[in-house]
Amino acid sequence: MKATRTIVCVIGTRPEAIKMAPIVHALRASTWARCVVVITAQHRDMLDQMLERLDIRPDFDLDLMHQDQTPTALLARMLPALETICLAEKPVAVLAQGDTTTVLGAALTAFHQRIAFGHVEAGLRSYDLEHPFPEEGYRQMVSRLAQWHFAPTTGASTALQAEGIAPERIHVTGNTGIDTLLQTVSKLAPVAPNAEKIILLTAHRRENFGRPMKSIFEGILRIAIRAPDARIIYPVHPNPNVHTLAHTMLGGHPQISLVQPLDYFEFVDLMRRCTLILTDSGGIQEEAPALGKPVLVLRQTTERPEGIAAGVSRLIGTEAESVESAVMSLLENPSDYHVMTGKRVSPYGDGYAADRIIDIIRTSAI
Ligand code: UDP
C-alpha cells in the first residue's frame, strides 16, 4: 500500500540524529506515512558519521555549515531551503528534536505554512536564557509553535503546562535517545570483566569555553595525580575552543587519552565499560543512568533534574576543587559509588518513546 501522508523529519547535529533515528526507522517501516528526512548539516562531520552508523539516508541535504557561522546567518539560509522542500513535499507534519537552530528553523517553517509541528524532547528548561545559549531561548520559542509536545519526563510536561500549553497537546513519551541506546546495547557483545578504572570525560559546551574549561582540566590533572591507577579517556570535540586547550593542558599525559570523537557504538561500549562519567553533554546525562553509570555534570545548572533527584547524577560545576573531590569520592569510597549505582533507575526513558510518538501522530486528525 502506498502511503498518502508525508512526514518531514529535520536533523541538524549528531545528537539530533541519535534521537530522531528511532522515529525515522519506525516511520519508514510503516505503511501509513512516507518519511522524508532533511538534514541541515549544521554540524557536518559528526552528523555524517552518525547518520551512516544509524543507517539513515537523507532525502535532502541542505549542507548549510559554514566556518564560524552565526546562528542568525545559519537560520537565514535554512528558512528558504526548508520552505522550498515543504512546498514541494506538502507534509502533514514536520518533526524535529531538541534545541538547536535547526529545530527553531523547522518549527518556524512549519508554522509559516500552517503545517503541524511535533517537538521531540519538549519542555526541558533552565529558565536562564544565557545557560545554555542559545538553546534555552530556542526551546522556549519552539514550545510556542508546536502542535505536539513530546515531553521526555513528567517534569518536562509540568513545565509546559505551567507555561500555558494545553495539556492535551503534551504527551509524556520518554526520550527517544534511550530507544537508540538500548537498541545499540542489544547489538554489542557482553562487557568483559575489567579491573581498570576508566573515567570517561566529555566537555564541549559553549558556556564552558574559556575559564570554566580550564578549571575542569585542572581538576582532571589533579585526579590523575591522586588516582595513579585511573585512566581518563576524553573524546575531544573538534571545536577549536575545546580542542586547542585540551591538547595544550592534557596532551601527552600518560594517564590521559585524548581521542577523536568516537563512533556511537564505540562510545556506548566505553560508557558501559567505564567506572564513571564526567560530562557537560545533555544526551550523556540521559544515557549514563540507563547504563547504571554515575554521571557528574560539569555545569552550573541542568535542564535534566530528574537524574539528580533520583541520585544517579550530580551537578558539580566546573571548579577544579569540586571536580576533583566529586570524582575522588566515587573512586575512593565504595559506599558513595553504590549510592549512585545501586538503584538502577533510568529517569529519561524505557526504550519505547518513538513508538509512543508515532502512535500519537497516527491517531491525530491529520
Ligand atoms: N557521543 C558519541 N561519540 C562521542 C561522544 C558522544 O557518539 O565521542 C554521543 C553520546 O552517546 C550522546 C551524544 O553523542 O548520545 C551527545 O552529543 P553531544 O554531547 O554532542 O550533544 P548534547 O547531548 O549535549 O546535545
Coordinates of N, CA and C and ligand atoms in Angstrom, one line a residue, residues 13-16 18-19 43 46 49-50 53 97-100 121 135 177 180-181 200-205 234-237 259-268 270-271 279-287 291 299 304, ligand 1:
T13 N 22.3 18.0 13.8 CA 23.6 17.7 14.5 C 23.6 16.2 14.9
R14 N 24.7 15.8 15.5 CA 24.9 14.4 15.9 C 23.8 14.0 16.9
P15 N 23.6 14.7 18.0 CA 22.6 14.2 19.0 C 21.2 14.2 18.4
E16 N 20.9 15.1 17.4 CA 19.6 15.0 16.8 C 19.5 13.7 15.9
I18 N 20.9 10.9 16.6 CA 20.7 9.8 17.6 C 19.2 9.7 18.0
K19 N 18.7 10.9 18.3 CA 17.3 11.0 18.9 C 16.2 10.9 17.9
H43 N 26.1 20.8 11.8 CA 27.5 20.3 12.1 C 27.7 19.2 11.1
M46 N 30.5 15.2 12.3 CA 29.9 14.3 13.3 C 28.5 13.9 12.9
Q49 N 28.9 11.0 10.2 CA 29.4 9.8 10.8 C 28.2 9.1 11.5
M50 N 27.4 9.9 12.2 CA 26.3 9.3 12.9 C 25.2 8.7 12.0
R53 N 26.3 5.5 10.7 CA 26.2 4.4 11.7 C 24.8 4.0 12.0
Q97 N 13.9 17.5 16.8 CA 14.2 17.2 18.2 C 15.1 18.3 18.8
G98 N 14.8 18.7 20.0 CA 15.8 19.4 20.8 C 15.7 20.9 20.8
D99 N 16.9 21.5 20.7 CA 17.0 22.9 21.0 C 18.1 23.6 20.1
T100 N 18.3 23.1 18.9 CA 19.3 23.8 18.1 C 18.7 24.8 17.1
E121 N 11.4 15.8 22.5 CA 12.1 16.3 23.7 C 11.7 17.7 24.0
E135 N 20.4 27.7 23.2 CA 19.4 26.6 23.2 C 18.2 26.9 24.1
G177 N 16.3 9.1 22.7 CA 17.7 8.7 22.8 C 17.9 7.4 23.6
T180 N 17.4 4.5 21.1 CA 18.6 4.2 20.3 C 19.7 3.6 21.2
L181 N 19.9 4.1 22.4 CA 20.9 3.5 23.3 C 20.6 2.0 23.5
L200 N 35.5 8.5 32.0 CA 35.2 9.0 30.6 C 34.8 10.4 30.8
L201 N 35.4 11.3 30.0 CA 35.2 12.7 30.1 C 34.7 13.2 28.7
T202 N 33.6 14.0 28.7 CA 33.3 14.8 27.5 C 33.0 16.3 28.0
A203 N 33.5 17.2 27.3 CA 33.3 18.6 27.7 C 33.4 19.5 26.4
H204 N 32.3 20.1 26.1 CA 32.3 20.9 24.8 C 31.3 22.0 24.8
R205 N 30.6 22.3 25.8 CA 29.5 23.3 25.7 C 30.0 24.7 25.7
Y234 N 39.1 10.9 26.9 CA 38.4 12.1 26.6 C 38.3 12.2 25.0
P235 N 37.1 11.9 24.5 CA 36.9 12.2 23.1 C 36.7 13.7 22.9
V236 N 37.7 14.3 22.2 CA 37.7 15.8 22.2 C 36.9 16.3 21.0
H237 N 36.0 17.2 21.3 CA 35.1 17.8 20.3 C 36.0 18.6 19.4
V259 N 41.2 11.5 22.5 CA 40.9 10.8 21.2 C 39.9 11.6 20.4
Q260 N 39.8 11.2 19.1 CA 38.8 11.9 18.2 C 37.4 11.5 18.8
P261 N 36.4 12.3 18.4 CA 35.0 11.9 18.7 C 34.8 10.4 18.3
L262 N 34.2 9.6 19.2 CA 34.1 8.2 18.9 C 32.9 7.9 18.1
D263 N 33.0 6.9 17.3 CA 31.8 6.3 16.7 C 30.8 5.9 17.8
Y264 N 29.5 6.1 17.5 CA 28.5 6.0 18.6 C 28.6 4.6 19.3
F265 N 28.7 3.5 18.5 CA 28.7 2.2 19.0 C 30.0 2.1 20.0
E266 N 31.1 2.6 19.6 CA 32.3 2.6 20.4 C 32.1 3.4 21.7
F267 N 31.4 4.5 21.5 CA 31.2 5.4 22.7 C 30.2 4.7 23.7
V268 N 29.2 4.1 23.2 CA 28.3 3.4 24.1 C 29.0 2.2 24.8
L270 N 32.1 2.1 25.5 CA 33.0 2.8 26.5 C 32.2 3.2 27.7
M271 N 31.0 3.8 27.5 CA 30.2 4.1 28.7 C 29.9 2.9 29.5
T279 N 30.8 14.9 32.4 CA 30.3 15.4 31.2 C 29.5 16.7 31.3
D280 N 29.6 17.6 30.3 CA 28.6 18.7 30.2 C 27.6 18.5 29.1
S281 N 27.6 17.3 28.6 CA 26.6 17.0 27.5 C 25.2 16.7 28.0
G282 N 24.2 17.0 27.3 CA 22.8 16.7 27.7 C 22.5 15.2 27.5
G283 N 22.8 14.7 26.3 CA 22.4 13.3 26.0 C 23.1 12.3 26.9
I284 N 24.3 12.6 27.3 CA 25.1 11.7 28.1 C 24.5 11.6 29.5
Q285 N 24.0 12.8 30.0 CA 23.3 12.8 31.3 C 22.1 11.8 31.3
E286 N 21.5 11.7 30.1 CA 20.3 10.7 30.0 C 20.8 9.3 29.9
E287 N 21.8 9.1 29.1 CA 22.3 7.7 28.8 C 22.9 7.0 29.9
L291 N 22.5 3.0 31.7 CA 23.6 2.0 31.7 C 24.1 1.7 33.1
R299 N 28.4 21.4 34.9 CA 27.7 22.6 34.6 C 27.1 23.3 35.9
R304 N 18.0 18.9 33.1 CA 17.7 17.4 33.3 C 17.8 17.1 34.8
Ligands
UDP1 N1 28.6 10.6 21.5 C1 29.3 9.8 20.6 N2 30.6 9.9 20.5 C2 31.4 10.7 21.3 C3 30.7 11.5 22.2 C4 29.4 11.4 22.3 O1 28.6 9.1 19.8 O2 32.6 10.7 21.1 C5 27.2 10.6 21.6 C6 26.6 10.3 23.0 O3 26.4 8.9 23.2 C7 25.3 11.1 23.0 C8 25.5 12.2 22.1 O4 26.7 11.9 21.3 O5 24.2 10.3 22.5 C9 25.8 13.5 22.8 O6 26.1 14.5 21.9 P1 26.6 15.9 22.4 O7 27.3 15.8 23.7 O8 27.4 16.5 21.2 O9 25.3 16.8 22.5 P2 24.2 17.1 23.6 O10 23.6 15.8 24.1 O11 24.9 17.9 24.7 O12 23.2 17.9 22.9

